[in-house]
PDB file of C-alpha atoms in Angstrom:
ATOM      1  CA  UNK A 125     -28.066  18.775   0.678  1.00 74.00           C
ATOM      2  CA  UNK A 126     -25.246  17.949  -1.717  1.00 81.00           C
ATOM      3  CA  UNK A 127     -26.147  17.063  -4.727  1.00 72.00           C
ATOM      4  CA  UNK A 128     -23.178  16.761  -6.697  1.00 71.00           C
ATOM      5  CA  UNK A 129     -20.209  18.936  -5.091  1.00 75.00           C
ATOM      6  CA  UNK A 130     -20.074  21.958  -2.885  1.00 81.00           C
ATOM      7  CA  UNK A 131     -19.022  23.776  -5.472  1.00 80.00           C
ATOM      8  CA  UNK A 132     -21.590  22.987  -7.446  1.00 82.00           C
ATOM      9  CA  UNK A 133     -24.092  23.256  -5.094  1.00 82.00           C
ATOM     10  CA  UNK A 134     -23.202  26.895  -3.783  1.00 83.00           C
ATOM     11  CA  UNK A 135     -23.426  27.942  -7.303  1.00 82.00           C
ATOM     12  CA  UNK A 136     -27.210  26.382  -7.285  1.00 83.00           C
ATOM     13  CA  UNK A 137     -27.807  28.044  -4.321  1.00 81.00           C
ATOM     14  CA  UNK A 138     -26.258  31.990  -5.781  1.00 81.00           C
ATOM     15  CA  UNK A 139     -23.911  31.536  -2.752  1.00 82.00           C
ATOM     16  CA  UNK A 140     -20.147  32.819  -2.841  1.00 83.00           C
ATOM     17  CA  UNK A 141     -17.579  30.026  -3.897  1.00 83.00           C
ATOM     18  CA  UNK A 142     -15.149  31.993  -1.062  1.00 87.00           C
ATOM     19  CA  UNK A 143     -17.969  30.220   0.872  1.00 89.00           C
ATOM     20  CA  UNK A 144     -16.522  26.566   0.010  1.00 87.00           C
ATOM     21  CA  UNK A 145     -13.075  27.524   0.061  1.00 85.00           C
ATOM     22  CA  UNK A 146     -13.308  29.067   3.877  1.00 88.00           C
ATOM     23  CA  UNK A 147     -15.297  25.555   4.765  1.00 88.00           C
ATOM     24  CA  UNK A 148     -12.348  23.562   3.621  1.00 84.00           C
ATOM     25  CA  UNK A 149     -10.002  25.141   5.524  1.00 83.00           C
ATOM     26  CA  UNK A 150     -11.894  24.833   8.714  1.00 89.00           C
ATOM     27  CA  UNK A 151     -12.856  20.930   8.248  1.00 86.00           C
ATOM     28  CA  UNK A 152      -8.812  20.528   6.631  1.00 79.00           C
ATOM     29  CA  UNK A 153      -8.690  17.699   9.395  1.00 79.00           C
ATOM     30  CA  UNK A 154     -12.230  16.240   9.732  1.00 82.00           C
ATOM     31  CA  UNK A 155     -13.658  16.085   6.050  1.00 83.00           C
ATOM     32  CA  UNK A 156     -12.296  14.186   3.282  1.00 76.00           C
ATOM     33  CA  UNK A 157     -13.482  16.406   0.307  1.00 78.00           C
ATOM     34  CA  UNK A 158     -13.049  14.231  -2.699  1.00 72.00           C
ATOM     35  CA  UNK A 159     -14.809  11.816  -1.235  1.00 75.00           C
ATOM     36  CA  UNK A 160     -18.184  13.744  -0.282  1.00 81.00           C
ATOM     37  CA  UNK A 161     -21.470  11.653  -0.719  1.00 82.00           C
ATOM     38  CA  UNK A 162     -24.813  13.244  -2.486  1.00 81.00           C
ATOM     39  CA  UNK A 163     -26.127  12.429   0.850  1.00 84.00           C
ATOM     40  CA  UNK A 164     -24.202  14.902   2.542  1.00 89.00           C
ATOM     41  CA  UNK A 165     -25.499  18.213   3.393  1.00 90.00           C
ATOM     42  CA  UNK A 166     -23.920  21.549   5.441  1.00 90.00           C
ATOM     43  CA  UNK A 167     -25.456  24.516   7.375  1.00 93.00           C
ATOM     44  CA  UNK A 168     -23.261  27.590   7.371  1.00 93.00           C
ATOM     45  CA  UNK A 169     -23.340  31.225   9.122  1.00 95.00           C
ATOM     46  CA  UNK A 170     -21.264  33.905   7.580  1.00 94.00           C
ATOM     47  CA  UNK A 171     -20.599  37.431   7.504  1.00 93.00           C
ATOM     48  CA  UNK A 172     -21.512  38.455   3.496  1.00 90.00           C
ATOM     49  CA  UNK A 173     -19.510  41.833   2.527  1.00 91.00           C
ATOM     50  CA  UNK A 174     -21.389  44.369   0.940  1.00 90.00           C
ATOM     51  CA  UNK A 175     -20.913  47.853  -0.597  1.00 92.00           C
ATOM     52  CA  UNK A 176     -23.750  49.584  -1.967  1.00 88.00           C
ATOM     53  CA  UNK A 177     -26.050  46.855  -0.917  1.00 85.00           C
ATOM     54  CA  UNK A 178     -23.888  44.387  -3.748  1.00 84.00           C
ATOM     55  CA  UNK A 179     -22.490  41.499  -2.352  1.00 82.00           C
ATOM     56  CA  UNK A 180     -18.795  41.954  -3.087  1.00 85.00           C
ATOM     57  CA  UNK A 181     -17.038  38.959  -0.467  1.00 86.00           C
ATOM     58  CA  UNK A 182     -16.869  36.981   2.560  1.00 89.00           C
ATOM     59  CA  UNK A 183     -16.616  37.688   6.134  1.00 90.00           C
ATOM     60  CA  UNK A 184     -15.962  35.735   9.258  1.00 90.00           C
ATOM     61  CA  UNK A 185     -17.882  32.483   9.505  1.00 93.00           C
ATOM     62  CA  UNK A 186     -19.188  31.959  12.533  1.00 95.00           C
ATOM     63  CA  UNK A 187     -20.339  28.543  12.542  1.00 96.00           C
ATOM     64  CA  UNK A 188     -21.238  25.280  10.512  1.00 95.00           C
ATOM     65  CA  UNK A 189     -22.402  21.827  10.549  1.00 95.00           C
ATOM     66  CA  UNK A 190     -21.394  19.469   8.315  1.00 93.00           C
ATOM     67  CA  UNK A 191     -22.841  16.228   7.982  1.00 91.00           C
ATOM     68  CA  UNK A 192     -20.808  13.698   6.202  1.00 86.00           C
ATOM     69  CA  UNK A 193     -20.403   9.724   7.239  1.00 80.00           C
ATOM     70  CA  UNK A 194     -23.825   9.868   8.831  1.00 86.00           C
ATOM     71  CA  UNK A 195     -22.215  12.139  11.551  1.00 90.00           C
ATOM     72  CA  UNK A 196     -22.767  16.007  12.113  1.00 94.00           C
ATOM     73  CA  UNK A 197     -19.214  17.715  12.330  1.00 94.00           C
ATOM     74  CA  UNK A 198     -20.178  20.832  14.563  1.00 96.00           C
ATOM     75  CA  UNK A 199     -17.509  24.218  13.974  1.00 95.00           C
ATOM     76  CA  UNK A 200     -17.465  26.808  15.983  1.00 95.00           C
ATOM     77  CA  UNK A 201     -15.639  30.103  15.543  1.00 93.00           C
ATOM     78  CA  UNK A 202     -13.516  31.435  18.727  1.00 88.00           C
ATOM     79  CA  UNK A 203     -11.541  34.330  18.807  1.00 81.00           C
ATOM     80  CA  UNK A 204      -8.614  33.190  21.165  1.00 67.00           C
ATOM     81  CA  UNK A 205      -5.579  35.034  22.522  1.00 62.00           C
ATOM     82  CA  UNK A 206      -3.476  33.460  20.676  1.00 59.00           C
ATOM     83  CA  UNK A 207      -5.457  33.678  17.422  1.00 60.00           C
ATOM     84  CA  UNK A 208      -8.650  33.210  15.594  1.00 63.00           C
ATOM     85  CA  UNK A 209      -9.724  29.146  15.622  1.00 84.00           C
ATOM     86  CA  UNK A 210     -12.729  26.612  15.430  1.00 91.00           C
ATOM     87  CA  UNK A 211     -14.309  24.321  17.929  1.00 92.00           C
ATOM     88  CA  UNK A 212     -16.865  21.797  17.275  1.00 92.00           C
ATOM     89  CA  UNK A 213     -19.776  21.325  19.924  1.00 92.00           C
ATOM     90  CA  UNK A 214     -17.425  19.390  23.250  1.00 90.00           C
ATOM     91  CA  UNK A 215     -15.149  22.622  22.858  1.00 88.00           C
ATOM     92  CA  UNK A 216     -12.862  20.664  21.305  1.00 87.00           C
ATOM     93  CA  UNK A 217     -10.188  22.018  18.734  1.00 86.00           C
ATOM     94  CA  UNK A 218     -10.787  20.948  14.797  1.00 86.00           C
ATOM     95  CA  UNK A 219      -7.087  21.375  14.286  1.00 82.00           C
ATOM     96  CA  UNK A 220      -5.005  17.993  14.264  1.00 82.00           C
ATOM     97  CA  UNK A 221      -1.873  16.600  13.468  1.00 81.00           C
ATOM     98  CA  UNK A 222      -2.308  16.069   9.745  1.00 90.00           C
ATOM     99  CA  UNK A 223      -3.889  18.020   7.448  1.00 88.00           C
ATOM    100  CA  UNK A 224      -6.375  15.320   4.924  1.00 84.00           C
ATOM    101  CA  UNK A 225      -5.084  15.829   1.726  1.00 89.00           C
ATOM    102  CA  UNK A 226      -1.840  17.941   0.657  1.00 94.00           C
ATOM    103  CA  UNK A 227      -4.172  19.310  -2.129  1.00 91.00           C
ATOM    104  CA  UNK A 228      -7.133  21.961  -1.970  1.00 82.00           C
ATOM    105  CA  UNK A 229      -8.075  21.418  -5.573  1.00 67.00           C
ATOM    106  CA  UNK A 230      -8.115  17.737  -7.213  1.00 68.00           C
ATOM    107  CA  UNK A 231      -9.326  14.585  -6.915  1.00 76.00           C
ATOM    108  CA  UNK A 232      -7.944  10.847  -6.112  1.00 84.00           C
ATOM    109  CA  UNK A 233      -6.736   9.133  -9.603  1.00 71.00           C
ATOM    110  CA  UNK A 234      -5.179   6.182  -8.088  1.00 76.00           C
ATOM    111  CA  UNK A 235      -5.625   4.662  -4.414  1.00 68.00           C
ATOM    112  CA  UNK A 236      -2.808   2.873  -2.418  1.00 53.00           C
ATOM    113  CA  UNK A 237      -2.932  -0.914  -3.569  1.00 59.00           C
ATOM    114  CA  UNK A 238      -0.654  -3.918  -2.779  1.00 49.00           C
ATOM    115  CA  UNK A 239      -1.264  -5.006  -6.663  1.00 52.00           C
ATOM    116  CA  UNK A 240      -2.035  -2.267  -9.489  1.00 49.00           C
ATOM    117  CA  UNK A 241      -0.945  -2.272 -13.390  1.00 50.00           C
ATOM    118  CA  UNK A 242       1.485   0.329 -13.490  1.00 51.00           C
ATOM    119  CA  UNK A 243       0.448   2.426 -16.490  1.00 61.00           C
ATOM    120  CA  UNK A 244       4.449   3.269 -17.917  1.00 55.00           C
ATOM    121  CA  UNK A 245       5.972  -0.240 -16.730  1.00 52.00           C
ATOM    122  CA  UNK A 246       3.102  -2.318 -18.499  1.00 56.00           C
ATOM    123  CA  UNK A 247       3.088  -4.800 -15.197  1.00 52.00           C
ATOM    124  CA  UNK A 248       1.822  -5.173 -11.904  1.00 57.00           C
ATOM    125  CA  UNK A 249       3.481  -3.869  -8.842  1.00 53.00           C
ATOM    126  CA  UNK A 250       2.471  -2.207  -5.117  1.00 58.00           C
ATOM    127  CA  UNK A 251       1.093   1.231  -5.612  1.00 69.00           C
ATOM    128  CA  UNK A 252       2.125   2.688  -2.042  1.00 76.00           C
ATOM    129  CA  UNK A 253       1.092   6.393  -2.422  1.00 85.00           C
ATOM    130  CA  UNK A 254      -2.663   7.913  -2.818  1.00 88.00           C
ATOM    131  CA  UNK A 255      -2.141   9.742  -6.529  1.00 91.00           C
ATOM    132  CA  UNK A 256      -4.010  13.279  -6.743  1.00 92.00           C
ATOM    133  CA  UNK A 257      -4.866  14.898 -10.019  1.00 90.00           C
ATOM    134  CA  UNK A 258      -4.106  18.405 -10.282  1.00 92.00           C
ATOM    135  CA  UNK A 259      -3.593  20.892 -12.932  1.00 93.00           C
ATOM    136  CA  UNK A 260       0.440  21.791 -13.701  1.00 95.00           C
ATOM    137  CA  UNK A 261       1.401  24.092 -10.522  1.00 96.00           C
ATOM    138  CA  UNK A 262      -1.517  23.249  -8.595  1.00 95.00           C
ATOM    139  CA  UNK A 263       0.276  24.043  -4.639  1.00 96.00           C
ATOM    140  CA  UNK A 264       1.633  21.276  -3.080  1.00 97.00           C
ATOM    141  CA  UNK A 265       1.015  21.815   0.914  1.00 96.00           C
ATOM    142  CA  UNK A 266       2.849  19.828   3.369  1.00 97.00           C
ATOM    143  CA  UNK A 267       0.323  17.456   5.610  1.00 94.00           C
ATOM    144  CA  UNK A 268       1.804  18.695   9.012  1.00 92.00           C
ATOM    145  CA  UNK A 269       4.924  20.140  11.101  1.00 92.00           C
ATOM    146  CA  UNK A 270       8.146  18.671  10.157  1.00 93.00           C
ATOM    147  CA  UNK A 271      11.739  19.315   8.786  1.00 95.00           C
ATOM    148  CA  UNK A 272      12.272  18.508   5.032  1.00 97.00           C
ATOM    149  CA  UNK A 273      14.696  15.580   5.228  1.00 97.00           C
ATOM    150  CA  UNK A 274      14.415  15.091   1.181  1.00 97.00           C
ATOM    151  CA  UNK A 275      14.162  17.592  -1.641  1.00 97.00           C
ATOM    152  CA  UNK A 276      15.823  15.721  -4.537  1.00 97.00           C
ATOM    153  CA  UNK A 277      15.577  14.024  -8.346  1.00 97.00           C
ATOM    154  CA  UNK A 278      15.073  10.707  -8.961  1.00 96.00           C
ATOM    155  CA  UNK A 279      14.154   9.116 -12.740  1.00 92.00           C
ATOM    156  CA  UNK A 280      11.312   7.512 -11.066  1.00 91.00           C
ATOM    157  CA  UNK A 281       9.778  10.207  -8.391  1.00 93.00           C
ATOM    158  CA  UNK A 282      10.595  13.079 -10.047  1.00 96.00           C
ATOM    159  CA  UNK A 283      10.880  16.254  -8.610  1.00 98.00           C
ATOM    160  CA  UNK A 284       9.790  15.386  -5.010  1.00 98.00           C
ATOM    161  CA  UNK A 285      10.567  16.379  -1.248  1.00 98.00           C
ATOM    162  CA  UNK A 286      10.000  14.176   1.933  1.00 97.00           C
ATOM    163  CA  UNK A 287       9.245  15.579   5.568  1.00 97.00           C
ATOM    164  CA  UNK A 288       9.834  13.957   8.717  1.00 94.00           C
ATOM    165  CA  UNK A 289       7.098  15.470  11.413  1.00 93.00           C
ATOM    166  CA  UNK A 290       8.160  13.089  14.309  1.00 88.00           C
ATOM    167  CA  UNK A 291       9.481   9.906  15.264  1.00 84.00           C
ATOM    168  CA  UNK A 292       6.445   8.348  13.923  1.00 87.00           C
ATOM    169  CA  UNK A 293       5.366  10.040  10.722  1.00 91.00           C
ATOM    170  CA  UNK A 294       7.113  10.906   7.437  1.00 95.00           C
ATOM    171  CA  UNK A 295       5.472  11.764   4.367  1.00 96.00           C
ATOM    172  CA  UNK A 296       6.399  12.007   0.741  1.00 96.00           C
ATOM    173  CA  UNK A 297       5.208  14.099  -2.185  1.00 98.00           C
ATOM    174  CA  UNK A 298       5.963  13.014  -5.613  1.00 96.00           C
ATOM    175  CA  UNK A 299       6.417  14.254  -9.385  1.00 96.00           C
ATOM    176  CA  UNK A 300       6.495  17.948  -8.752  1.00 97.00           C
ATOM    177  CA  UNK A 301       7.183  20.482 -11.434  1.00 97.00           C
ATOM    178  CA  UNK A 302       9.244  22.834  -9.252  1.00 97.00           C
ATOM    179  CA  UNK A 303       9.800  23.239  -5.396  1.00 98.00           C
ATOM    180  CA  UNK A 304       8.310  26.092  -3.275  1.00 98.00           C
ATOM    181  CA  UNK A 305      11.295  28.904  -2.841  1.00 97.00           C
ATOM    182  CA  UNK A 306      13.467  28.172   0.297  1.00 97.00           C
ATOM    183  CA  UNK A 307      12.622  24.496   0.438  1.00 98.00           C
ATOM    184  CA  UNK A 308      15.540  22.283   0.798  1.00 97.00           C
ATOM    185  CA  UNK A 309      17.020  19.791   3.360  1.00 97.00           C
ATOM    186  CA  UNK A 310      16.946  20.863   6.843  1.00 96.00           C
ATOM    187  CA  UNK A 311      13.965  24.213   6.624  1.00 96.00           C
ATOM    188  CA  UNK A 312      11.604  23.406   8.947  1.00 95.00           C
ATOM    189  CA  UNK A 313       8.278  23.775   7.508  1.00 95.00           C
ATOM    190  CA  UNK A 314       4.483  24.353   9.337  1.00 93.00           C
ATOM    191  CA  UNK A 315       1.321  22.908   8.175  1.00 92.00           C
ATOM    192  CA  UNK A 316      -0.469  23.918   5.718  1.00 92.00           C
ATOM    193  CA  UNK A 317       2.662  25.484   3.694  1.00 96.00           C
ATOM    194  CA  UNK A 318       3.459  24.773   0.078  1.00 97.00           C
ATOM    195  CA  UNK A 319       6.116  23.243  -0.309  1.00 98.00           C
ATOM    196  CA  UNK A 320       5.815  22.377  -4.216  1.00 98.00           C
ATOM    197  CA  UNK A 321       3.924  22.154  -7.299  1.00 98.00           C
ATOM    198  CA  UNK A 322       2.210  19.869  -9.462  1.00 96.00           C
ATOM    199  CA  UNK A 323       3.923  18.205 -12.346  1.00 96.00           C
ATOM    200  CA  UNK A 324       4.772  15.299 -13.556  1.00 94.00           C
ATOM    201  CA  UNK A 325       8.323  14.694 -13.505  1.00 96.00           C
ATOM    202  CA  UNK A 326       9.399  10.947 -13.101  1.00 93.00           C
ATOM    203  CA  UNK A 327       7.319   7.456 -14.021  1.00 85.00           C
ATOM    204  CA  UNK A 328       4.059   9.751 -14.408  1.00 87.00           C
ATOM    205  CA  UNK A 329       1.829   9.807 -17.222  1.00 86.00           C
ATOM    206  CA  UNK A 330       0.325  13.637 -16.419  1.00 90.00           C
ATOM    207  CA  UNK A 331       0.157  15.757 -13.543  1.00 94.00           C
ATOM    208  CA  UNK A 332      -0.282  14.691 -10.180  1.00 93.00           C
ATOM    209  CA  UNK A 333       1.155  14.611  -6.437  1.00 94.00           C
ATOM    210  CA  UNK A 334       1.963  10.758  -5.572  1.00 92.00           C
ATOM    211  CA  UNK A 335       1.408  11.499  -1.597  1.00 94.00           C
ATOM    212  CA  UNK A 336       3.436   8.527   0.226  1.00 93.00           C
ATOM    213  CA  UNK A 337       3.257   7.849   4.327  1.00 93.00           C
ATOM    214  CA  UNK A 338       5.418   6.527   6.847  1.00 92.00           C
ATOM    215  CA  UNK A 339       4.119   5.045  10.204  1.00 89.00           C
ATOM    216  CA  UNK A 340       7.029   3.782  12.117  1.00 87.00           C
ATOM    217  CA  UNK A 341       9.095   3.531   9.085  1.00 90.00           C
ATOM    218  CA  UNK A 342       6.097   1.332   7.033  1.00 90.00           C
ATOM    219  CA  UNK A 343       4.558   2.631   4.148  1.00 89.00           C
ATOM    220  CA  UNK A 344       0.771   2.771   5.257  1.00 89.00           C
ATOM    221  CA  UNK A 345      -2.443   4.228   3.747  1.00 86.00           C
ATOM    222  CA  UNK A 346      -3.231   7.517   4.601  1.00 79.00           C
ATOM    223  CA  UNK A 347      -6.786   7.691   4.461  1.00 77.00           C
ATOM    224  CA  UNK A 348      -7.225   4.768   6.869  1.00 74.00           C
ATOM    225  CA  UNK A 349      -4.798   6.249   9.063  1.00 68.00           C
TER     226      UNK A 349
END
């Protein structure tokens, strides 16, 4: 059981924080983790390095549960052809098209809202972005495939690059202190890959990622999407 993050509760538990860091990558797509519930719990099976019978890393995990929503999300490790992957319990693959979050490490400081005060304007406009509050140079990743149509300045965004990933989906990432080397207009990029860095360049009053997205050319709300 959680009791207050997984962080936190590895560290109760003397259990390695690689442990946490390997779960998030596997549930990228299934598990919203700034939004975990003390009700939620998570069973894990791992390979534990050791040398001279001191635990000194982790291995391979093999397979987890994790319940969250009032729903068991089942992962199961596969070593493929075509490279290592996870399956939950239907044989299904955990990879989808968008990763949840373009941040490993933060946590939501402002939600997408048709009416919020903005805190530099002094008035109240649409807030069409999910804000994510990050240390300065925190990784920016990019939520899925796409080709970087936008890597530019404005006074209001900032430092900030936009992706197009199909002829549904575009997404936007916002008040960066510096882009990722080689990302400009045109690179394709993959999911997963940083494509910037936390700042707060632009209307922002500290660091953060303003994470913006397109469904047929609408701004819409990620996490309901």
């Amino acid at each position: 059981m959680i009791s207050n993050s997984l962080y936190q509760t590895l560290q109760e538990k003397n259990i390695e924080l690689q442990v946490a860091a390997r779960l998030e990558d596997i549930y990228a797509w299934q598990i919203d983790f700034f939004r975990i519930q003390p009700t939620d719990s998570f069973k894990v099976i791992y390979e534990q390095i050791l040398v001279d019978g001191e635990p000194v890393g982790v291995g391979k995990i093999h397979a987890a549960n994790f319940f969250s929503n009032n729903e068991n999300h089942f992962a199961f490790y596969f070593d493929k052809e075509k490279g290592e992957s996870y399956f939950d319990e239907k044989g299904n693959s955990l990879k989808r098209l968008f990763l949840k979050a373009p941040l490993k490490y933060s946590r939501i400081s402002s939600r997408f809202s048709m009416s919020r005060f903005h805190p530099i304007l002094h008035r109240t406009k649409a807030h069409l972005g999910t804000d994510y509050a990050a240390p300065t140079g925190t990784p920016i990743m990019t939520v899925g495939n796409g080709v970087v149509i936008e890597a530019s300045y404005t006074s209001d965004n900032g430092n900030y690059v936009k992706v197009k990933h199909n002829a549904t989906y575009t997404t936007q990432y916002l008040h960066m202190s510096r882009f990722a080397k080689g990302i400009h207009r045109g690179v394709s990029v993959s999911q997963g890959q940083i494509i910037g860095y936390v700042g707060s360049t632009g209307l922002a009053t500290g660091p953060h990622v303003c994470f913006r997205f397109w469904k047929n050319g609408r701004q819409v709300n990620p996490l309901r999407e």
